Amino acid sequence: MAFPKGFLWGGATAANQYEGAWNVDGKGASIDDHLRGGDGIHGIPRQIDAVFDPNALYPSWEATDFYHHYEEDIALFAEMGWNVFRMSINWSRIFANGDGEPLEKGLEFYDKVFDCCVEHGIAPLVTLSHYEIPYSLVERFNGWASRELIDIFFNYAKTVIDRYHDRVKYWLTFNENNLGWNDMGTMLSTSMLKGFTGTQAEIKTEAQDRVNALHYQFVAAAKTIKYVHENYPDVKMGNMDCFILSYPATCDPKDVLLNQHNMQASNWYASDVQARGKYPYYAKRLWKEWGAKPDIQPGDEEILAEGKIDFYSFSYYMSNTVTTHDDVEQTAGNMSFGGKNPYLEASDWGWQIDSIGLRFALNEIYSRYEIPLMVVENGFGALDEVVIEDGVERIHDPYRIDYLRKHVADMGKAIEEDGVDLIGYTWWGPIDVVSAGTGEMRKRYGFIYVDKHDDGTGDLHRARKDSFFYYQKVIKSNGEDLD
Ligand code: BGP
């Protein structure tokens, strides 16, 4: 058996892309509630509105309405055989403006959700901040550009961890924390968009703000982890990084060096701080290149050292290439762009499919930190078609099954042949949700179809896709039966 007994199998979601009910029971708007959808296939980016346009459609407002369907959805997850469910808490459902008094109604909602998970034998794995901060913090502080956010976040994290630690034993701090190092990541991961109206492509931030924002998030995460270790020894804390795997496009040593530097900037910079508790040696070179140094205040370094993660978690979807030569065609990726790889196929959105890259990534990460790993996002966004057969709705999605099969097989090899300590796998978007990058509904990842469309129509009913039954079989055989 490649996968150890007790391996965690499940799926991953995020409040802003799934929950809906954006303004009930006192909830405030989050940054995502201010975003319109784009069109990923035709390269039309998302639009951000500082002030709501009454004629616009904001996909997070309803999303796929987990808020009113959680019992039905968690029952479907249990039917697939899950023993873990990754979800996030919507910060603005607990603190409408990010700080102040917590909203009891919001807290009660997650009580019900976690109770329901536990009743079904599913362990919740909870992200504290998945690409959303209350919009009030964007307006008042310019998001994570301000040091004040450290304590505001800590207060929020402490509130929910104190409340739910009896049912939630696995927590993640910031979703795809590493992305804040470039402009593209700014929209969702650090939200430094005070007063900004425009498209994602137009966002321009200062290097100094980006370097600080990441630093404040590292300190806020470490402070939270330290608190948990001191108070709840049975609770485990992880980071969450977007592993952007890149290869040198040629064997020109210049490309190999460029790739090493690229991997340091986009991946290792963040995870070295979180796993090793200090900035890595190459940070000095990066700060020089970026033209900015983080605002490290007395006491920060001690907090970083005292708040190291217990396990490393990451998203992995695709790989790309980098080169110093100018003849490599570019393609899109997860909050990134990179060179095309002639050995790989890609999704309709240009994300290059590379399951061997996942095995490679697992080895790279494990050899660096030697702590347990979790793949907390991996998945395939595609255009699905609903057909009616014998009066029943069917969604035949062999492309998604194929992607899943290959990635599970390569994870199995990383565990069995390479010896990596991988403890869990949560497929991204196991039920259709709003796309983070493009705001589309038609970019579907789910094993469960939701009747919801880009124009806001749909009655939100759920239907099992072919991949639902495939994943059920994979889990039942603990990753052995991949036929
Ligand atoms: C990651 C995010 C998720 C998710 C996923 C798929 O970056 O953590 O929130 O959405 O990517 O990306 P997309 O929705 O853009 O296809």
Short mmCIF file of C-alpha atoms and ligand atoms in Angstrom, two decimals:
data_model
loop_
_atom_site.label_atom_id
_atom_site.label_comp_id
_atom_site.label_asym_id
_atom_site.label_seq_id
_atom_site.Cartn_x
_atom_site.Cartn_y
_atom_site.Cartn_z
CA MET A 1 0.00 0.00 0.00
CA ALA A 2 1.55 3.30 -1.07
CA PHE A 3 -0.75 5.46 1.05
CA PRO A 4 -0.43 4.96 4.79
CA LYS A 5 -3.38 3.91 6.94
CA GLY A 6 -5.26 6.99 8.11
CA PHE A 7 -4.19 9.05 5.07
CA LEU A 8 -6.40 12.13 4.83
CA TRP A 9 -8.53 12.19 1.67
CA GLY A 10 -10.92 15.02 0.95
CA GLY A 11 -11.49 18.30 -0.84
CA ALA A 12 -10.68 21.99 -0.40
CA THR A 13 -12.85 25.09 -0.67
CA ALA A 14 -12.72 28.75 0.34
CA ALA A 15 -15.47 30.81 1.93
CA ASN A 16 -15.32 33.68 -0.56
CA GLN A 17 -15.69 31.33 -3.54
CA TYR A 18 -18.27 28.97 -2.06
CA GLU A 19 -20.28 30.34 0.85
CA GLY A 20 -22.37 33.18 -0.58
CA ALA A 21 -24.78 34.86 1.91
CA TRP A 22 -22.39 37.78 1.73
CA ASN A 23 -24.43 40.27 3.76
CA VAL A 24 -26.54 38.25 6.20
CA ASP A 25 -26.55 38.56 10.00
CA GLY A 26 -24.31 41.60 10.10
CA LYS A 27 -21.52 40.20 7.92
CA GLY A 28 -19.35 42.89 6.34
CA ALA A 29 -18.09 42.95 2.76
CA SER A 30 -14.78 41.28 2.08
CA ILE A 31 -12.36 42.28 -0.66
CA ASP A 32 -13.79 39.50 -2.87
CA ASP A 33 -17.29 40.91 -2.57
CA HIS A 34 -15.91 43.91 -4.53
CA LEU A 35 -14.66 41.81 -7.46
CA ARG A 36 -16.46 41.16 -10.75
CA GLY A 37 -15.75 38.13 -12.89
CA GLY A 38 -13.47 38.09 -15.97
CA ASP A 39 -12.90 35.60 -18.78
CA GLY A 40 -9.83 33.43 -18.39
CA ILE A 41 -9.86 31.79 -21.82
CA HIS A 42 -9.92 35.16 -23.58
CA GLY A 43 -7.57 36.84 -21.13
CA ILE A 44 -10.10 39.34 -19.72
CA PRO A 45 -9.03 40.10 -16.12
CA ARG A 46 -11.23 40.64 -13.08
CA GLN A 47 -12.47 44.12 -12.27
CA ILE A 48 -12.22 45.60 -8.77
CA ASP A 49 -14.79 48.20 -7.70
CA ALA A 50 -14.07 50.36 -4.68
CA VAL A 51 -17.75 51.39 -4.84
CA PHE A 52 -20.37 48.82 -5.86
CA ASP A 53 -21.92 49.29 -9.29
CA PRO A 54 -25.66 48.51 -8.97
CA ASN A 55 -25.66 47.00 -12.47
CA ALA A 56 -22.67 44.72 -11.95
CA LEU A 57 -22.60 41.09 -10.90
CA TYR A 58 -20.31 40.15 -8.01
CA PRO A 59 -19.83 36.37 -8.07
CA SER A 60 -18.91 35.96 -4.38
CA TRP A 61 -22.23 37.39 -3.21
CA GLU A 62 -24.02 34.13 -3.79
CA ALA A 63 -21.20 31.88 -5.02
CA THR A 64 -22.54 28.32 -4.83
CA ASP A 65 -24.29 29.00 -1.54
CA PHE A 66 -22.63 26.61 0.91
CA TYR A 67 -24.23 28.79 3.59
CA HIS A 68 -27.67 27.34 2.82
CA HIS A 69 -26.52 23.94 1.49
CA TYR A 70 -23.87 22.87 3.97
CA GLU A 71 -25.78 19.86 5.31
CA GLU A 72 -26.48 18.51 1.83
CA ASP A 73 -22.91 19.16 0.69
CA ILE A 74 -21.19 17.62 3.69
CA ALA A 75 -23.41 14.53 3.29
CA LEU A 76 -22.21 14.27 -0.32
CA PHE A 77 -18.59 14.62 0.83
CA ALA A 78 -19.17 11.81 3.32
CA GLU A 79 -20.69 9.70 0.55
CA MET A 80 -17.40 10.06 -1.35
CA GLY A 81 -15.64 8.69 1.72
CA TRP A 82 -13.80 11.82 2.86
CA ASN A 83 -12.15 11.99 6.25
CA VAL A 84 -11.01 15.62 5.86
CA PHE A 85 -12.66 18.79 4.52
CA ARG A 86 -10.63 21.92 3.91
CA MET A 87 -12.66 25.11 4.14
CA SER A 88 -12.03 28.65 5.31
CA ILE A 89 -13.67 30.96 7.76
CA ASN A 90 -14.87 34.19 6.26
CA TRP A 91 -13.20 36.79 8.48
CA SER A 92 -15.89 39.41 7.75
CA ARG A 93 -18.62 37.00 8.91
CA ILE A 94 -17.00 37.06 12.37
CA PHE A 95 -15.77 40.66 12.43
CA ALA A 96 -17.69 42.76 9.90
CA ASN A 97 -14.92 45.37 9.78
CA GLY A 98 -12.06 43.06 10.70
CA ASP A 99 -11.87 44.20 14.32
CA GLY A 100 -14.28 45.19 17.11
CA GLU A 101 -16.84 42.80 18.59
CA PRO A 102 -17.33 39.32 17.10
CA LEU A 103 -20.71 38.50 15.57
CA GLU A 104 -22.30 35.64 17.47
CA LYS A 105 -24.47 34.65 14.48
CA GLY A 106 -21.38 34.22 12.33
CA LEU A 107 -19.68 32.13 15.00
CA GLU A 108 -22.80 29.97 15.28
CA PHE A 109 -22.78 29.27 11.57
CA TYR A 110 -19.34 27.64 11.79
CA ASP A 111 -20.37 25.79 14.97
CA LYS A 112 -23.07 24.12 12.90
CA VAL A 113 -20.73 23.37 10.02
CA PHE A 114 -18.03 21.80 12.22
CA ASP A 115 -20.62 19.79 14.18
CA CYS A 116 -21.97 18.47 10.90
CA CYS A 117 -18.45 17.48 9.75
CA VAL A 118 -17.75 15.68 13.01
CA GLU A 119 -21.10 13.83 12.81
CA HIS A 120 -20.00 12.52 9.41
CA GLY A 121 -16.55 11.48 10.63
CA ILE A 122 -14.87 14.27 8.66
CA ALA A 123 -12.04 16.30 10.21
CA PRO A 124 -12.23 20.01 9.32
CA LEU A 125 -8.99 21.56 8.03
CA VAL A 126 -9.53 25.30 8.31
CA THR A 127 -7.78 28.17 6.55
CA LEU A 128 -7.89 31.34 8.64
CA SER A 129 -7.56 33.71 5.70
CA HIS A 130 -8.21 32.36 2.24
CA TYR A 131 -7.76 35.29 -0.10
CA GLU A 132 -10.07 37.52 1.81
CA ILE A 133 -9.83 40.28 4.32
CA PRO A 134 -12.71 42.50 5.40
CA TYR A 135 -12.99 45.38 2.94
CA SER A 136 -12.92 47.85 5.81
CA LEU A 137 -9.29 46.85 6.44
CA VAL A 138 -8.50 47.60 2.79
CA GLU A 139 -9.98 51.07 3.15
CA ARG A 140 -8.62 51.89 6.57
CA PHE A 141 -5.16 50.34 6.38
CA ASN A 142 -4.45 49.53 2.72
CA GLY A 143 -4.64 45.84 3.58
CA TRP A 144 -1.45 44.12 4.68
CA ALA A 145 0.68 47.18 3.88
CA SER A 146 0.08 48.19 7.52
CA ARG A 147 1.67 46.73 10.59
CA GLU A 148 -1.64 47.15 12.49
CA LEU A 149 -2.95 44.14 10.62
CA ILE A 150 -0.74 41.81 12.69
CA ASP A 151 -2.70 42.34 15.90
CA ILE A 152 -6.06 42.67 14.17
CA PHE A 153 -5.49 39.32 12.49
CA PHE A 154 -4.20 37.73 15.68
CA ASN A 155 -7.32 38.80 17.55
CA TYR A 156 -9.52 37.26 14.84
CA ALA A 157 -7.44 34.05 14.75
CA LYS A 158 -7.49 33.72 18.54
CA THR A 159 -11.27 34.24 18.62
CA VAL A 160 -12.00 31.43 16.19
CA ILE A 161 -9.30 29.04 17.44
CA ASP A 162 -10.48 29.46 21.06
CA ARG A 163 -14.02 28.73 19.93
CA TYR A 164 -13.40 25.74 17.61
CA HIS A 165 -10.18 24.06 18.75
CA ASP A 166 -12.17 21.15 20.24
CA ARG A 167 -13.46 20.21 16.76
CA VAL A 168 -10.79 21.64 14.46
CA LYS A 169 -7.37 20.06 14.94
CA TYR A 170 -5.76 21.25 11.69
CA TRP A 171 -5.42 24.93 10.76
CA LEU A 172 -3.71 26.81 7.95
CA THR A 173 -2.75 30.46 8.28
CA PHE A 174 -2.74 32.35 4.93
CA ASN A 175 -3.78 30.86 1.64
CA GLU A 176 -0.96 30.89 -0.92
CA ASN A 177 1.04 33.14 1.36
CA ASN A 178 4.04 33.28 -0.95
CA LEU A 179 2.18 35.06 -3.76
CA GLY A 180 2.37 38.49 -2.20
CA TRP A 181 5.83 39.04 -3.65
CA ASN A 182 4.48 40.26 -7.01
CA ASP A 183 1.71 42.55 -8.24
CA MET A 184 -0.46 39.70 -9.41
CA GLY A 185 -0.69 38.24 -5.94
CA THR A 186 -1.58 41.59 -4.42
CA MET A 187 -5.27 41.51 -5.31
CA LEU A 188 -6.16 38.51 -3.24
CA SER A 189 -3.32 37.68 -0.93
CA THR A 190 -2.38 41.06 0.52
CA SER A 191 -5.28 43.27 -0.68
CA MET A 192 -3.30 46.53 -0.83
CA LEU A 193 -6.03 48.15 -2.91
CA LYS A 194 -7.24 51.13 -0.90
CA GLY A 195 -9.61 53.16 -3.07
CA PHE A 196 -8.61 51.20 -6.16
CA THR A 197 -11.01 50.71 -9.05
CA GLY A 198 -9.66 49.01 -12.13
CA THR A 199 -8.68 45.60 -13.43
CA GLN A 200 -6.35 43.10 -11.85
CA ALA A 201 -3.94 43.71 -14.71
CA GLU A 202 -3.68 47.38 -13.73
CA ILE A 203 -2.68 46.83 -10.10
CA LYS A 204 0.64 48.46 -9.26
CA THR A 205 2.09 48.27 -5.78
CA GLU A 206 5.32 49.51 -4.24
CA ALA A 207 8.07 46.95 -3.61
CA GLN A 208 8.36 48.32 -0.08
CA ASP A 209 4.69 47.60 0.61
CA ARG A 210 4.94 44.09 -0.83
CA VAL A 211 7.98 43.18 1.25
CA ASN A 212 6.37 44.62 4.38
CA ALA A 213 3.01 42.95 3.74
CA LEU A 214 4.67 39.55 3.54
CA HIS A 215 6.65 40.28 6.67
CA TYR A 216 3.52 41.29 8.60
CA GLN A 217 1.79 38.10 7.46
CA PHE A 218 4.79 35.98 8.53
CA VAL A 219 4.76 37.62 11.97
CA ALA A 220 0.95 37.35 12.31
CA ALA A 221 1.10 33.66 11.34
CA ALA A 222 3.99 32.93 13.74
CA LYS A 223 2.25 34.74 16.58
CA THR A 224 -0.85 32.62 16.01
CA ILE A 225 1.15 29.39 15.83
CA LYS A 226 3.02 30.25 19.02
CA TYR A 227 -0.30 30.90 20.78
CA VAL A 228 -1.71 27.57 19.60
CA HIS A 229 1.39 25.61 20.65
CA GLU A 230 1.23 27.17 24.11
CA ASN A 231 -2.51 26.61 24.59
CA TYR A 232 -3.66 23.68 22.47
CA PRO A 233 -0.90 21.08 22.13
CA ASP A 234 -3.16 18.67 20.20
CA VAL A 235 -3.79 21.25 17.44
CA LYS A 236 -1.52 21.30 14.38
CA MET A 237 -0.72 24.41 12.37
CA GLY A 238 0.43 24.64 8.77
CA ASN A 239 1.35 27.28 6.22
CA MET A 240 -0.29 27.27 2.80
CA ASP A 241 1.90 28.12 -0.17
CA CYS A 242 1.19 28.10 -3.88
CA PHE A 243 3.97 25.90 -5.15
CA ILE A 244 4.90 27.47 -8.48
CA LEU A 245 7.14 24.84 -9.97
CA SER A 246 9.32 26.12 -12.77
CA TYR A 247 11.97 24.38 -14.85
CA PRO A 248 14.82 25.98 -16.79
CA ALA A 249 13.54 26.04 -20.38
CA THR A 250 16.99 25.07 -21.72
CA CYS A 251 20.18 23.58 -20.26
CA ASP A 252 21.92 26.95 -20.68
CA PRO A 253 23.48 27.48 -17.20
CA LYS A 254 22.03 31.01 -17.29
CA ASP A 255 18.55 29.49 -17.41
CA VAL A 256 19.39 27.07 -14.60
CA LEU A 257 20.57 29.90 -12.37
CA LEU A 258 17.59 32.07 -13.29
CA ASN A 259 15.30 29.20 -12.35
CA GLN A 260 17.01 28.75 -9.00
CA HIS A 261 16.56 32.44 -8.25
CA ASN A 262 12.99 32.29 -9.42
CA MET A 263 12.18 29.34 -7.16
CA GLN A 264 13.75 31.18 -4.24
CA ALA A 265 11.72 34.34 -4.82
CA SER A 266 8.39 32.75 -5.58
CA ASN A 267 8.41 29.72 -3.27
CA TRP A 268 11.24 29.28 -0.78
CA TYR A 269 11.41 32.85 0.52
CA ALA A 270 8.02 32.44 2.25
CA SER A 271 8.26 28.82 3.31
CA ASP A 272 11.83 29.09 4.63
CA VAL A 273 10.66 31.77 7.05
CA GLN A 274 7.66 29.71 8.13
CA ALA A 275 9.37 26.32 8.41
CA ARG A 276 12.80 27.45 9.65
CA GLY A 277 11.69 30.48 11.64
CA LYS A 278 14.06 32.97 10.04
CA TYR A 279 14.77 34.71 6.76
CA PRO A 280 17.03 32.66 4.46
CA TYR A 281 20.56 33.76 3.51
CA TYR A 282 19.53 34.65 -0.08
CA ALA A 283 16.90 37.12 1.23
CA LYS A 284 19.61 39.79 1.19
CA ARG A 285 20.09 39.35 -2.55
CA LEU A 286 16.33 39.38 -3.14
CA TRP A 287 15.84 42.56 -1.09
CA LYS A 288 18.56 44.17 -3.17
CA GLU A 289 16.89 43.09 -6.40
CA TRP A 290 13.46 44.22 -5.17
CA GLY A 291 14.89 47.48 -3.85
CA ALA A 292 13.24 47.13 -0.44
CA LYS A 293 13.86 45.57 2.96
CA PRO A 294 11.12 44.42 5.35
CA ASP A 295 10.16 46.50 8.37
CA ILE A 296 11.68 44.13 10.95
CA GLN A 297 11.03 45.59 14.41
CA PRO A 298 12.57 44.44 17.72
CA GLY A 299 10.82 41.25 18.79
CA ASP A 300 9.75 40.17 15.29
CA GLU A 301 12.63 37.75 14.82
CA GLU A 302 11.91 36.06 18.16
CA ILE A 303 8.26 35.58 17.15
CA LEU A 304 9.27 34.07 13.81
CA ALA A 305 11.62 31.67 15.58
CA GLU A 306 8.96 30.66 18.11
CA GLY A 307 6.11 30.15 15.65
CA LYS A 308 7.27 27.52 13.20
CA ILE A 309 4.76 25.39 11.30
CA ASP A 310 4.02 21.76 12.26
CA PHE A 311 3.37 20.65 8.70
CA TYR A 312 3.88 22.17 5.26
CA SER A 313 0.84 22.47 3.03
CA PHE A 314 0.66 23.68 -0.53
CA SER A 315 -1.36 23.96 -3.70
CA TYR A 316 -0.06 22.36 -6.84
CA TYR A 317 -1.74 22.58 -10.23
CA MET A 318 0.85 22.97 -12.94
CA SER A 319 4.41 23.81 -13.86
CA ASN A 320 5.99 26.28 -16.24
CA THR A 321 9.43 27.23 -17.52
CA VAL A 322 11.76 30.22 -17.25
CA THR A 323 14.47 31.31 -19.63
CA THR A 324 16.90 34.08 -20.48
CA HIS A 325 16.18 33.46 -24.19
CA ASP A 326 13.37 35.32 -25.88
CA ASP A 327 12.02 32.56 -28.14
CA VAL A 328 9.90 30.70 -25.56
CA GLU A 329 6.15 31.12 -25.88
CA GLN A 330 4.36 32.22 -22.71
CA THR A 331 1.33 30.65 -21.06
CA ALA A 332 -0.91 31.39 -18.07
CA GLY A 333 -0.79 29.60 -14.75
CA ASN A 334 -2.03 29.78 -11.21
CA MET A 335 -1.71 33.50 -10.40
CA SER A 336 1.35 33.42 -12.63
CA PHE A 337 2.73 33.38 -16.15
CA GLY A 338 5.61 31.34 -17.48
CA GLY A 339 7.08 29.65 -20.52
CA LYS A 340 5.42 26.80 -22.40
CA ASN A 341 6.83 23.33 -22.01
CA PRO A 342 6.72 21.27 -25.25
CA TYR A 343 6.46 18.03 -23.25
CA LEU A 344 3.23 18.96 -21.49
CA GLU A 345 -0.43 19.40 -22.35
CA ALA A 346 -2.48 22.23 -20.92
CA SER A 347 -6.03 22.98 -19.79
CA ASP A 348 -8.28 25.37 -21.75
CA TRP A 349 -6.95 28.09 -19.44
CA GLY A 350 -3.32 27.32 -20.41
CA TRP A 351 -2.33 25.63 -17.13
CA GLN A 352 0.19 22.91 -18.02
CA ILE A 353 -0.60 19.47 -16.62
CA ASP A 354 2.39 17.88 -14.91
CA SER A 355 1.86 15.10 -12.38
CA ILE A 356 5.54 14.14 -12.36
CA GLY A 357 6.15 17.74 -11.31
CA LEU A 358 4.06 17.04 -8.21
CA ARG A 359 6.31 14.10 -7.31
CA PHE A 360 9.34 16.30 -7.92
CA ALA A 361 7.86 19.10 -5.79
CA LEU A 362 7.07 16.72 -2.92
CA ASN A 363 10.68 15.57 -2.91
CA GLU A 364 12.08 19.09 -3.14
CA ILE A 365 9.96 20.30 -0.22
CA TYR A 366 10.44 17.23 1.95
CA SER A 367 14.20 17.14 1.53
CA ARG A 368 14.31 20.80 2.56
CA TYR A 369 12.19 20.65 5.73
CA GLU A 370 11.58 16.98 6.65
CA ILE A 371 8.21 17.72 8.25
CA PRO A 372 4.86 16.15 7.22
CA LEU A 373 3.41 17.47 3.96
CA MET A 374 -0.16 17.97 2.77
CA VAL A 375 -1.30 18.70 -0.76
CA VAL A 376 -4.24 20.93 0.09
CA GLU A 377 -5.12 21.97 -3.46
CA ASN A 378 -4.77 20.17 -6.75
CA GLY A 379 -7.36 20.05 -9.47
CA PHE A 380 -8.47 20.60 -13.01
CA GLY A 381 -10.63 23.51 -14.18
CA ALA A 382 -12.68 22.61 -17.24
CA LEU A 383 -15.83 23.40 -19.21
CA ASP A 384 -18.35 20.69 -18.28
CA GLU A 385 -21.42 19.67 -20.23
CA VAL A 386 -24.61 18.38 -18.66
CA VAL A 387 -26.41 15.65 -20.64
CA ILE A 388 -29.70 13.97 -19.82
CA GLU A 389 -29.57 10.17 -20.06
CA ASP A 390 -32.67 8.12 -19.16
CA GLY A 391 -34.09 11.21 -17.51
CA VAL A 392 -31.03 11.63 -15.26
CA GLU A 393 -28.50 14.47 -15.38
CA ARG A 394 -25.00 13.21 -16.18
CA ILE A 395 -21.70 15.00 -16.43
CA HIS A 396 -19.04 12.91 -18.12
CA ASP A 397 -15.66 14.34 -17.15
CA PRO A 398 -12.93 11.86 -18.19
CA TYR A 399 -10.40 14.75 -18.39
CA ARG A 400 -10.80 15.42 -14.65
CA ILE A 401 -10.58 11.71 -13.80
CA ASP A 402 -7.42 11.45 -15.87
CA TYR A 403 -5.81 14.41 -14.09
CA LEU A 404 -6.75 12.97 -10.69
CA ARG A 405 -5.50 9.48 -11.59
CA LYS A 406 -2.08 10.74 -12.69
CA HIS A 407 -1.58 12.99 -9.67
CA VAL A 408 -2.63 10.33 -7.16
CA ALA A 409 -0.31 7.82 -8.87
CA ASP A 410 2.65 10.20 -8.62
CA MET A 411 1.88 11.03 -4.99
CA GLY A 412 1.86 7.29 -4.33
CA LYS A 413 5.32 6.98 -5.89
CA ALA A 414 6.62 9.89 -3.84
CA ILE A 415 5.46 8.11 -0.69
CA GLU A 416 6.29 4.52 -1.52
CA GLU A 417 9.40 4.78 -3.68
CA ASP A 418 10.89 8.07 -2.49
CA GLY A 419 9.90 7.99 1.19
CA VAL A 420 8.16 11.37 1.41
CA ASP A 421 5.97 11.83 4.52
CA LEU A 422 2.77 12.95 2.80
CA ILE A 423 -0.22 12.83 5.16
CA GLY A 424 -3.15 14.22 3.19
CA TYR A 425 -4.66 15.29 -0.10
CA THR A 426 -7.56 17.67 -0.63
CA TRP A 427 -8.73 18.17 -4.22
CA TRP A 428 -9.42 21.80 -5.06
CA GLY A 429 -13.03 22.72 -5.68
CA PRO A 430 -14.58 19.25 -5.14
CA ILE A 431 -17.89 20.99 -5.66
CA ASP A 432 -18.13 23.74 -8.31
CA VAL A 433 -17.17 27.14 -6.89
CA VAL A 434 -16.31 30.58 -8.27
CA SER A 435 -12.82 30.71 -9.78
CA ALA A 436 -10.40 32.81 -7.74
CA GLY A 437 -8.27 33.96 -10.65
CA THR A 438 -11.02 34.79 -13.15
CA GLY A 439 -14.27 34.93 -11.14
CA GLU A 440 -15.86 32.55 -13.61
CA MET A 441 -18.35 29.77 -12.84
CA ARG A 442 -17.73 27.92 -16.09
CA LYS A 443 -14.20 27.05 -14.98
CA ARG A 444 -15.35 24.06 -12.99
CA TYR A 445 -13.25 21.80 -10.77
CA GLY A 446 -16.00 19.88 -8.99
CA PHE A 447 -16.82 16.22 -8.59
CA ILE A 448 -20.21 17.71 -7.76
CA TYR A 449 -21.86 19.95 -10.33
CA VAL A 450 -23.72 23.06 -9.20
CA ASP A 451 -26.34 24.65 -11.42
CA LYS A 452 -24.92 28.18 -11.37
CA HIS A 453 -23.71 30.17 -14.35
CA ASP A 454 -21.58 33.19 -15.20
CA ASP A 455 -24.64 35.37 -15.74
CA GLY A 456 -25.79 34.60 -12.19
CA THR A 457 -28.60 32.24 -13.26
CA GLY A 458 -29.12 28.67 -12.03
CA ASP A 459 -31.15 27.05 -9.27
CA LEU A 460 -28.04 25.84 -7.37
CA HIS A 461 -29.07 22.19 -7.39
CA ARG A 462 -26.25 19.69 -7.05
CA ALA A 463 -25.48 16.67 -9.31
CA ARG A 464 -22.79 13.97 -9.12
CA LYS A 465 -20.31 13.94 -12.01
CA ASP A 466 -18.56 10.73 -13.17
CA SER A 467 -15.48 11.88 -11.24
CA PHE A 468 -17.54 11.74 -8.02
CA PHE A 469 -17.74 7.95 -8.30
CA TYR A 470 -14.12 7.68 -9.39
CA TYR A 471 -12.83 9.59 -6.35
CA GLN A 472 -15.12 7.50 -4.14
CA LYS A 473 -13.41 4.36 -5.49
CA VAL A 474 -9.92 5.85 -5.06
CA ILE A 475 -10.64 6.69 -1.43
CA LYS A 476 -12.27 3.35 -0.69
CA SER A 477 -9.13 1.55 -1.91
CA ASN A 478 -6.88 4.08 -0.11
CA GLY A 479 -5.33 5.14 -3.42
CA GLU A 480 -4.74 1.61 -4.75
CA ASP A 481 -7.51 1.28 -7.34
CA LEU A 482 -6.82 3.93 -9.96
CA ASP A 483 -8.25 2.11 -13.04
C1 BGP B 1 -5.63 28.73 -5.93
C2 BGP B 1 -6.54 29.25 -4.88
C3 BGP B 1 -7.91 28.75 -4.90
C4 BGP B 1 -8.42 28.30 -6.23
C5 BGP B 1 -7.41 27.67 -7.13
C6 BGP B 1 -7.81 27.51 -8.58
O1 BGP B 1 -4.81 29.75 -6.32
O2 BGP B 1 -6.04 29.03 -3.60
O3 BGP B 1 -8.68 29.67 -4.22
O4 BGP B 1 -9.32 29.10 -6.80
O5 BGP B 1 -6.19 28.33 -7.12
O6 BGP B 1 -7.62 28.72 -9.25
P1 BGP B 1 -8.70 29.36 -10.17
O7 BGP B 1 -9.94 29.43 -9.36
O8 BGP B 1 -8.17 30.69 -10.54
O9 BGP B 1 -8.83 28.44 -11.33
#
